[in-house]
C-alpha cells in the first residue's frame, strides 16, 4: 500500500509536536534554537509558534540581553503555559494507589496516596476506588474538573494500550478488564492505560536520568521483570502493541515451568521459593503481597547473614544480567536504568548484575552502554502516567478552546 508522505495536515501536526516537545524539554528556548534543534526552517518555526501563542499553549518571555552586542534588545524566549491544560495520572498496585494532577509542563500540582488493598477485588470495586481517588486528588488541586483533559493509568502485568484492557496482572489477576472504558464512563474524559515499565520509561525521559537521550531501556522489578524500551524518542511496542516480554526471556536450562507454558523464563528465577520464604510472617504473620515489602525483607535477611536470602539475590543478579545482555547485544541502548522501589535491594543486586552483564555482552556494545540504578517512588510512576496523556495532547489536533 502506498504511503502518503506529503499530507500537509499530517506534516503540520508532526512539526507542531516536535516544536512543543523541544520547548518542553528545554523549558525556555528561542525560535532560532528551536529551528536548530528540530531542523525546521525559521519560517516554519515562526508560523507554528505564532499559532501556539494564539492558542494559549505557549508564551513569549522577554529577558534581558546576555551580552554587550545585544544591549537594549530584550531576548525573546518561548515557554509552555503551565495552566493551558491539566491531566491526571494514577498508578495502581496490589496494596497502594497513587494519583497525581499535572499541568501542561508536566509539573505536579497535587498528589494523593492511598494505602488500600486492590488485588483480586471485583473490577467494578477497583474502578470505583480509582474514580474516588481521582476526584479527591482533583479537588485537592483546586483545578476545575472540566479543565482535566484526560487520565493516564499505570498497571502491572499485560496491558493492551490500544484496546484499553488489562489482560493479566497482580491487581486484576487473569481477568480481561476493559479498564479504560470503565473509567471513561465514570469520569467523562479520555483514559489511556499502559504497563508500568512503559510509564517509568516515559517518566525517565521527561523527569529522570534519560532526559534528551534517544535510546535507553528501563527495567522494573517486583515479582516479575518488566522492560520499557525507548528507541528514537518513542516507546517501542512491537507488532503486538504490548511491548517487550522481558520476563519471558530464556535465561537457564533447569526446566523451571513458567505460567506462559514454557520453561526457564526470567520470571521463574525472580519468583523462587526462597523469596516467598523471606517475607513469610512479616508483620501480621501473613505473606506480604506488596512487591517492595518482599524485596525489602529479602535484603534485610541477606544483610543479616541468611544464606538462602543471599543466594536468592545472587540468582536474581545473575539471571537479570543475562537477560539484559540480550538487550545490550540487540539494541545497544545508551543507558539501562534498573528501577527499584527498594534501595538496599538495588545495592545488593548491582555488583553481581554488572558482572553478569559484562560477561555476557558484546564488549564494544557494553562499553557504550551506561548502567544506572534508580530508586523510584509511586509519584514518579504516576507522573509517567500523566506524561502519557500529555504526549497524546501534544501530538493530537487540539486547541485551548
CSV table of C-alpha atoms in Angstrom, one decimal:
chain,number,residue,atom,x,y,z
A,1,UNK,CA,0.0,0.0,0.0
A,2,UNK,CA,1.3,3.4,-0.9
A,3,UNK,CA,2.2,5.7,1.9
A,4,UNK,CA,1.2,9.4,1.6
A,5,UNK,CA,4.2,11.3,2.9
A,6,UNK,CA,3.2,14.8,1.8
A,7,UNK,CA,0.0,15.2,3.6
A,8,UNK,CA,0.1,18.9,4.7
A,9,UNK,CA,-2.1,18.4,7.8
A,10,UNK,CA,-0.1,15.4,8.9
A,11,UNK,CA,3.2,17.3,8.5
A,12,UNK,CA,1.9,20.3,10.3
A,13,UNK,CA,0.8,18.2,13.3
A,14,UNK,CA,4.1,16.4,13.3
A,15,UNK,CA,6.1,19.6,13.2
A,16,UNK,CA,3.8,21.1,15.9
A,17,UNK,CA,4.5,18.1,18.2
A,18,UNK,CA,8.3,18.5,17.7
A,19,UNK,CA,8.2,22.2,18.5
A,20,UNK,CA,6.1,21.6,21.6
A,21,UNK,CA,8.4,18.7,22.7
A,22,UNK,CA,11.5,20.9,22.2
A,23,UNK,CA,10.0,23.8,24.2
A,24,UNK,CA,9.0,21.3,27.0
A,25,UNK,CA,12.5,19.7,27.0
A,26,UNK,CA,14.4,23.0,27.2
A,27,UNK,CA,11.9,24.9,29.4
A,28,UNK,CA,12.6,28.3,27.7
A,29,UNK,CA,14.1,28.5,24.3
A,30,UNK,CA,14.4,31.0,21.4
A,31,UNK,CA,12.9,30.5,17.9
A,32,UNK,CA,16.4,30.2,16.5
A,33,UNK,CA,17.3,27.5,18.9
A,34,UNK,CA,14.1,25.6,18.1
A,35,UNK,CA,15.0,25.7,14.5
A,36,UNK,CA,18.4,24.3,15.2
A,37,UNK,CA,17.1,21.5,17.4
A,38,UNK,CA,14.2,20.5,15.1
A,39,UNK,CA,15.9,21.2,11.7
A,40,UNK,CA,12.8,23.1,10.7
A,41,UNK,CA,13.1,26.3,8.8
A,42,UNK,CA,12.9,29.6,10.7
A,43,UNK,CA,9.7,30.5,8.7
A,44,UNK,CA,8.1,27.2,9.7
A,45,UNK,CA,9.0,27.6,13.4
A,46,UNK,CA,7.7,31.2,13.4
A,47,UNK,CA,4.4,30.1,11.9
A,48,UNK,CA,4.0,27.2,14.3
A,49,UNK,CA,4.9,29.2,17.4
A,50,UNK,CA,2.7,32.1,16.4
A,51,UNK,CA,-0.3,29.7,16.2
A,52,UNK,CA,0.6,28.1,19.5
A,53,UNK,CA,0.8,31.5,21.2
A,54,UNK,CA,-2.6,32.4,19.8
A,55,UNK,CA,-4.0,29.1,21.1
A,56,UNK,CA,-2.6,29.9,24.6
A,57,UNK,CA,-0.3,26.9,24.7
A,58,UNK,CA,3.0,28.8,24.8
A,59,UNK,CA,4.0,32.3,25.8
A,60,UNK,CA,6.7,34.7,24.8
A,61,UNK,CA,9.1,35.7,27.7
A,62,UNK,CA,11.2,38.8,27.3
A,63,UNK,CA,14.5,38.6,29.0
A,64,UNK,CA,17.4,41.0,29.5
A,65,UNK,CA,20.2,40.8,26.8
A,66,UNK,CA,23.1,38.5,27.7
A,67,UNK,CA,26.0,40.3,26.1
A,68,UNK,CA,27.0,43.8,25.0
A,69,UNK,CA,26.2,43.2,21.3
A,70,UNK,CA,22.6,42.8,22.2
A,71,UNK,CA,22.4,45.7,24.7
A,72,UNK,CA,19.0,47.3,24.6
A,73,UNK,CA,17.4,44.4,22.7
A,74,UNK,CA,15.5,42.0,25.0
A,75,UNK,CA,15.8,38.4,24.1
A,76,UNK,CA,12.5,36.6,23.4
A,77,UNK,CA,12.2,33.1,24.7
A,78,UNK,CA,9.3,30.7,24.4
A,79,UNK,CA,7.9,28.5,27.2
A,80,UNK,CA,4.8,26.4,27.8
A,81,UNK,CA,1.9,28.0,29.6
A,82,UNK,CA,1.5,25.9,32.7
A,83,UNK,CA,-2.3,26.2,33.1
A,84,UNK,CA,-3.0,25.7,29.4
A,85,UNK,CA,-4.2,22.2,30.3
A,86,UNK,CA,-4.1,19.7,33.1
A,87,UNK,CA,-4.0,15.9,33.1
A,88,UNK,CA,-4.3,13.2,35.8
A,89,UNK,CA,-2.1,10.2,36.3
A,90,UNK,CA,-2.6,7.2,38.5
A,91,UNK,CA,-0.6,4.1,39.4
A,92,UNK,CA,-2.4,1.1,40.9
A,93,UNK,CA,-0.7,-1.8,42.6
A,94,UNK,CA,-1.8,-4.6,44.9
A,95,UNK,CA,-1.7,-2.5,48.1
A,96,UNK,CA,-1.5,1.1,47.1
A,97,UNK,CA,-2.9,3.7,44.7
A,98,UNK,CA,-1.2,7.0,43.8
A,99,UNK,CA,-2.9,9.7,41.9
A,100,UNK,CA,-1.4,13.0,40.6
A,101,UNK,CA,-2.6,16.1,38.8
A,102,UNK,CA,0.0,17.6,36.4
A,103,UNK,CA,-0.1,20.9,34.5
A,104,UNK,CA,0.8,21.4,30.8
A,105,UNK,CA,4.5,21.5,31.7
A,106,UNK,CA,4.3,18.1,33.4
A,107,UNK,CA,4.8,19.6,36.8
A,108,UNK,CA,2.9,18.1,39.8
A,109,UNK,CA,0.0,20.2,41.1
A,110,UNK,CA,-1.4,17.7,43.6
A,111,UNK,CA,-0.7,14.2,44.8
A,112,UNK,CA,-2.8,11.6,46.7
A,113,UNK,CA,-1.5,8.3,48.0
A,114,UNK,CA,-3.9,5.7,49.4
A,115,UNK,CA,-2.7,2.5,51.1
A,116,UNK,CA,-5.5,0.3,50.0
A,117,UNK,CA,-5.6,-3.4,49.1
A,118,UNK,CA,-6.8,-3.7,45.5
A,119,UNK,CA,-5.6,-7.1,44.5
A,120,UNK,CA,-8.3,-9.5,43.3
A,121,UNK,CA,-11.2,-7.3,44.2
A,122,UNK,CA,-14.1,-7.1,41.7
A,123,UNK,CA,-13.3,-4.9,38.8
A,124,UNK,CA,-16.2,-2.6,39.5
A,125,UNK,CA,-15.0,-2.0,43.0
A,126,UNK,CA,-11.5,-1.3,41.8
A,127,UNK,CA,-12.7,1.2,39.2
A,128,UNK,CA,-15.0,2.9,41.9
A,129,UNK,CA,-11.9,3.3,44.1
A,130,UNK,CA,-9.9,4.7,41.2
A,131,UNK,CA,-12.7,7.2,40.5
A,132,UNK,CA,-12.9,8.3,44.1
A,133,UNK,CA,-9.1,8.8,44.3
A,134,UNK,CA,-9.1,10.8,41.1
A,135,UNK,CA,-11.9,13.1,42.2
A,136,UNK,CA,-10.4,13.6,45.6
A,137,UNK,CA,-7.0,14.5,44.0
A,138,UNK,CA,-8.7,16.9,41.5
A,139,UNK,CA,-10.5,18.6,44.4
A,140,UNK,CA,-7.2,19.0,46.3
A,141,UNK,CA,-5.5,20.5,43.3
A,142,UNK,CA,-8.1,23.3,43.0
A,143,UNK,CA,-8.4,22.7,39.3
A,144,UNK,CA,-11.8,22.6,37.8
A,145,UNK,CA,-12.6,19.1,36.7
A,146,UNK,CA,-13.7,20.5,33.3
A,147,UNK,CA,-10.0,21.5,32.7
A,148,UNK,CA,-8.7,18.0,33.1
A,149,UNK,CA,-8.1,16.7,29.6
A,150,UNK,CA,-7.6,13.1,30.4
A,151,UNK,CA,-6.3,10.3,32.7
A,152,UNK,CA,-3.3,8.1,32.2
A,153,UNK,CA,-3.2,4.8,34.3
A,154,UNK,CA,-0.2,2.6,35.0
A,155,UNK,CA,-0.9,-1.1,35.7
A,156,UNK,CA,1.4,-4.0,36.3
A,157,UNK,CA,1.1,-7.0,34.1
A,158,UNK,CA,-0.1,-7.5,30.5
A,159,UNK,CA,-1.8,-4.4,29.2
A,160,UNK,CA,-3.0,-3.5,25.7
A,161,UNK,CA,-3.0,0.3,25.4
A,162,UNK,CA,-4.8,0.1,22.1
A,163,UNK,CA,-7.9,-1.6,23.5
A,164,UNK,CA,-7.5,-0.1,27.0
A,165,UNK,CA,-7.7,-3.5,28.5
A,166,UNK,CA,-5.7,-5.2,31.3
A,167,UNK,CA,-5.3,-8.9,30.3
A,168,UNK,CA,-3.4,-10.2,33.3
A,169,UNK,CA,-1.6,-8.9,36.4
A,170,UNK,CA,-1.3,-8.9,40.2
A,171,UNK,CA,-4.3,-6.5,40.6
A,172,UNK,CA,-6.9,-8.0,38.3
A,173,UNK,CA,-5.5,-11.5,38.1
A,174,UNK,CA,-6.1,-13.3,34.9
A,175,UNK,CA,-9.3,-11.5,34.1
A,176,UNK,CA,-9.6,-9.4,31.0
A,177,UNK,CA,-10.8,-6.0,32.2
A,178,UNK,CA,-11.7,-3.0,29.9
A,179,UNK,CA,-10.3,-0.6,32.5
A,180,UNK,CA,-10.0,2.5,30.2
A,181,UNK,CA,-13.6,2.2,29.0
A,182,UNK,CA,-15.0,1.6,32.5
A,183,UNK,CA,-13.2,4.7,33.9
A,184,UNK,CA,-14.1,6.8,30.9
A,185,UNK,CA,-17.8,6.1,31.5
A,186,UNK,CA,-17.4,7.4,35.1
A,187,UNK,CA,-15.1,10.4,34.6
A,188,UNK,CA,-16.4,11.6,31.2
A,189,UNK,CA,-12.9,12.2,29.8
A,190,UNK,CA,-10.4,10.2,27.8
A,191,UNK,CA,-8.4,7.5,29.6
A,192,UNK,CA,-5.3,5.8,28.5
A,193,UNK,CA,-3.6,2.8,30.1
A,194,UNK,CA,-0.1,1.2,29.8
A,195,UNK,CA,2.1,-1.1,31.6
A,196,UNK,CA,4.3,0.2,34.4
A,197,UNK,CA,7.6,-0.3,32.6
A,198,UNK,CA,6.5,1.9,29.7
A,199,UNK,CA,5.4,4.6,32.1
A,200,UNK,CA,8.7,4.5,34.0
A,201,UNK,CA,10.5,4.9,30.7
A,202,UNK,CA,8.4,7.9,29.8
A,203,UNK,CA,9.0,9.4,33.3
A,204,UNK,CA,12.7,8.8,33.0
A,205,UNK,CA,12.6,10.6,29.6
A,206,UNK,CA,10.7,13.6,31.0
A,207,UNK,CA,11.9,13.9,34.5
A,208,UNK,CA,14.6,11.4,35.3
A,209,UNK,CA,18.0,10.1,34.2
A,210,UNK,CA,17.3,9.9,30.4
A,211,UNK,CA,16.2,13.4,29.5
A,212,UNK,CA,17.3,14.1,25.9
A,213,UNK,CA,18.5,10.5,25.4
A,214,UNK,CA,17.4,9.0,22.1
A,215,UNK,CA,17.6,5.3,23.2
A,216,UNK,CA,17.6,3.7,26.6
A,217,UNK,CA,16.0,0.8,28.4
A,218,UNK,CA,14.2,0.7,31.8
A,219,UNK,CA,13.9,-2.5,33.9
A,220,UNK,CA,11.2,-2.6,36.6
A,221,UNK,CA,11.4,-5.2,39.3
A,222,UNK,CA,8.6,-6.5,41.5
A,223,UNK,CA,7.6,-10.2,41.4
A,224,UNK,CA,8.4,-10.2,37.7
A,225,UNK,CA,10.7,-8.2,35.4
A,226,UNK,CA,9.3,-5.6,33.1
A,227,UNK,CA,11.1,-3.8,30.3
A,228,UNK,CA,10.4,-0.5,28.7
A,229,UNK,CA,12.4,0.3,25.5
A,230,UNK,CA,12.8,3.9,24.4
A,231,UNK,CA,14.1,4.0,20.8
A,232,UNK,CA,14.4,7.1,18.6
A,233,UNK,CA,12.4,9.1,21.2
A,234,UNK,CA,9.4,6.8,21.3
A,235,UNK,CA,8.3,3.8,23.4
A,236,UNK,CA,8.9,0.6,21.4
A,237,UNK,CA,5.7,-1.5,21.5
A,238,UNK,CA,6.3,-4.0,18.7
A,239,UNK,CA,3.8,-5.6,16.3
A,240,UNK,CA,1.5,-6.8,19.1
A,241,UNK,CA,1.4,-3.4,20.7
A,242,UNK,CA,2.2,-4.9,24.1
A,243,UNK,CA,5.9,-4.1,24.2
A,244,UNK,CA,8.8,-6.4,25.2
A,245,UNK,CA,8.0,-9.6,27.1
A,246,UNK,CA,11.3,-9.4,29.0
A,247,UNK,CA,10.1,-11.6,31.8
A,248,UNK,CA,9.8,-14.4,29.3
A,249,UNK,CA,13.4,-14.2,28.0
A,250,UNK,CA,15.0,-17.6,28.4
A,251,UNK,CA,17.9,-17.5,30.9
A,252,UNK,CA,18.5,-21.0,32.0
A,253,UNK,CA,18.2,-24.8,31.4
A,254,UNK,CA,16.9,-26.0,34.7
A,255,UNK,CA,13.4,-26.9,33.5
A,256,UNK,CA,11.6,-24.3,35.6
A,257,UNK,CA,8.0,-24.1,34.4
A,258,UNK,CA,6.5,-20.7,33.7
A,259,UNK,CA,2.9,-19.7,33.7
A,260,UNK,CA,3.2,-19.0,30.0
A,261,UNK,CA,3.6,-22.7,29.4
A,262,UNK,CA,7.3,-22.6,28.5
A,263,UNK,CA,10.5,-23.3,30.6
A,264,UNK,CA,13.2,-21.2,32.2
A,265,UNK,CA,11.8,-17.8,31.6
A,266,UNK,CA,13.4,-15.0,33.6
A,267,UNK,CA,10.3,-14.6,35.7
A,268,UNK,CA,10.7,-18.1,37.1
A,269,UNK,CA,14.0,-17.1,38.6
A,270,UNK,CA,12.6,-14.0,40.2
A,271,UNK,CA,9.8,-15.8,42.0
A,272,UNK,CA,11.8,-18.6,43.6
A,273,UNK,CA,10.5,-20.2,46.8
A,274,UNK,CA,13.3,-18.5,48.8
A,275,UNK,CA,11.7,-15.1,48.0
A,276,UNK,CA,8.3,-16.1,49.4
A,277,UNK,CA,10.0,-17.6,52.5
A,278,UNK,CA,12.0,-14.4,53.1
A,279,UNK,CA,8.8,-12.5,53.7
A,280,UNK,CA,6.6,-15.2,55.3
A,281,UNK,CA,5.4,-14.0,58.7
A,282,UNK,CA,6.4,-10.4,58.1
A,283,UNK,CA,4.4,-8.1,60.4
A,284,UNK,CA,0.9,-9.7,60.7
A,285,UNK,CA,2.1,-13.3,60.2
A,286,UNK,CA,0.9,-13.4,56.6
A,287,UNK,CA,3.0,-13.5,53.5
A,288,UNK,CA,3.5,-9.9,52.2
A,289,UNK,CA,1.7,-9.2,48.9
A,290,UNK,CA,3.4,-5.9,48.2
A,291,UNK,CA,6.5,-6.5,45.9
A,292,UNK,CA,8.5,-3.7,47.6
A,293,UNK,CA,7.9,-5.3,51.0
A,294,UNK,CA,9.0,-8.6,49.7
A,295,UNK,CA,12.3,-7.3,48.3
A,296,UNK,CA,12.9,-5.2,51.5
A,297,UNK,CA,12.5,-8.3,53.6
A,298,UNK,CA,14.8,-10.2,51.3
A,299,UNK,CA,17.5,-7.5,51.5
A,300,UNK,CA,17.2,-7.4,55.3
A,301,UNK,CA,17.7,-11.2,55.6
A,302,UNK,CA,20.7,-11.1,53.3
A,303,UNK,CA,22.2,-8.3,55.4
A,304,UNK,CA,21.6,-10.4,58.5
A,305,UNK,CA,23.6,-13.3,57.0
A,306,UNK,CA,20.8,-15.5,55.8
A,307,UNK,CA,22.5,-17.7,53.2
A,308,UNK,CA,19.3,-18.6,51.4
A,309,UNK,CA,18.4,-14.9,51.0
A,310,UNK,CA,21.9,-14.0,49.8
A,311,UNK,CA,21.7,-16.9,47.3
A,312,UNK,CA,18.4,-15.6,46.0
A,313,UNK,CA,19.8,-12.1,45.5
A,314,UNK,CA,22.7,-13.7,43.6
A,315,UNK,CA,20.4,-15.7,41.4
A,316,UNK,CA,18.4,-12.5,40.6
A,317,UNK,CA,21.6,-10.6,39.7
A,318,UNK,CA,23.0,-13.4,37.5
A,319,UNK,CA,19.7,-14.0,35.6
A,320,UNK,CA,18.9,-10.4,35.2
A,321,UNK,CA,22.3,-9.7,33.9
A,322,UNK,CA,22.0,-12.5,31.4
A,323,UNK,CA,18.6,-11.2,30.3
A,324,UNK,CA,19.8,-7.6,29.9
A,325,UNK,CA,22.8,-8.8,27.9
A,326,UNK,CA,20.4,-9.6,25.1
A,327,UNK,CA,19.1,-6.0,25.3
A,328,UNK,CA,22.7,-4.7,25.1
A,329,UNK,CA,23.7,-7.1,22.2
A,330,UNK,CA,20.5,-6.5,20.2
A,331,UNK,CA,19.6,-2.8,20.9
A,332,UNK,CA,22.8,-1.3,22.4
A,333,UNK,CA,21.0,1.5,24.2
A,334,UNK,CA,22.8,4.5,25.6
A,335,UNK,CA,21.6,3.6,29.1
A,336,UNK,CA,20.0,0.8,31.0
A,337,UNK,CA,18.1,2.1,34.1
A,338,UNK,CA,17.2,-0.5,36.7
A,339,UNK,CA,14.3,1.0,38.6
A,340,UNK,CA,13.7,-0.4,42.0
A,341,UNK,CA,11.4,0.5,44.9
A,342,UNK,CA,13.8,-0.9,47.5
A,343,UNK,CA,17.2,0.9,47.7
A,344,UNK,CA,19.0,-1.7,49.7
A,345,UNK,CA,17.9,-4.5,47.4
A,346,UNK,CA,19.3,-2.5,44.4
A,347,UNK,CA,22.6,-2.0,46.2
A,348,UNK,CA,22.9,-5.7,46.9
A,349,UNK,CA,21.9,-6.5,43.3
A,350,UNK,CA,24.2,-4.2,41.5
A,351,UNK,CA,27.7,-5.7,41.7
A,352,UNK,CA,26.8,-9.2,40.6
A,353,UNK,CA,24.3,-7.9,38.0
A,354,UNK,CA,27.0,-5.6,36.5
A,355,UNK,CA,29.4,-8.6,36.4
A,356,UNK,CA,26.9,-10.9,34.7
A,357,UNK,CA,26.0,-8.2,32.1
A,358,UNK,CA,29.7,-7.6,31.3
A,359,UNK,CA,30.4,-11.3,31.0
A,360,UNK,CA,27.6,-11.9,28.5
A,361,UNK,CA,27.5,-8.7,26.5
A,362,UNK,CA,29.5,-7.9,23.3
A,363,UNK,CA,32.4,-5.8,24.7
A,364,UNK,CA,32.1,-2.9,22.3
A,365,UNK,CA,28.3,-2.6,23.0
A,366,UNK,CA,28.7,-2.9,26.7
A,367,UNK,CA,31.4,-0.2,26.7
A,368,UNK,CA,28.9,2.2,25.1
A,369,UNK,CA,26.0,1.4,27.5
A,370,UNK,CA,25.7,3.0,30.9
A,371,UNK,CA,24.1,1.1,33.7
A,372,UNK,CA,22.1,3.2,36.3
A,373,UNK,CA,20.2,2.1,39.4
A,374,UNK,CA,17.3,4.4,40.2
A,375,UNK,CA,15.2,4.2,43.3
A,376,UNK,CA,11.6,5.1,42.4
A,377,UNK,CA,8.6,6.1,44.4
A,378,UNK,CA,5.0,5.9,43.3
A,379,UNK,CA,4.9,9.6,42.5
A,380,UNK,CA,7.4,9.0,39.7
A,381,UNK,CA,5.2,6.3,38.2
A,382,UNK,CA,2.1,8.5,38.4
A,383,UNK,CA,3.9,11.4,36.7
A,384,UNK,CA,4.8,8.9,33.9
A,385,UNK,CA,1.1,8.1,33.6
A,386,UNK,CA,0.3,11.9,33.4
A,387,UNK,CA,3.0,12.3,30.8
A,388,UNK,CA,1.4,9.5,28.7
A,389,UNK,CA,-1.7,11.7,28.4
A,390,UNK,CA,0.3,14.9,27.8
A,391,UNK,CA,2.1,13.3,24.9
A,392,UNK,CA,-1.3,12.4,23.4
A,393,UNK,CA,-2.4,16.0,23.8
A,394,UNK,CA,0.8,17.3,22.2
A,395,UNK,CA,0.5,15.0,19.2
A,396,UNK,CA,-3.2,15.3,18.6
A,397,UNK,CA,-5.1,18.2,16.9
A,398,UNK,CA,-6.1,20.2,19.9
A,399,UNK,CA,-6.6,23.8,20.9
A,400,UNK,CA,-7.2,25.6,24.2
A,401,UNK,CA,-10.7,26.2,23.2
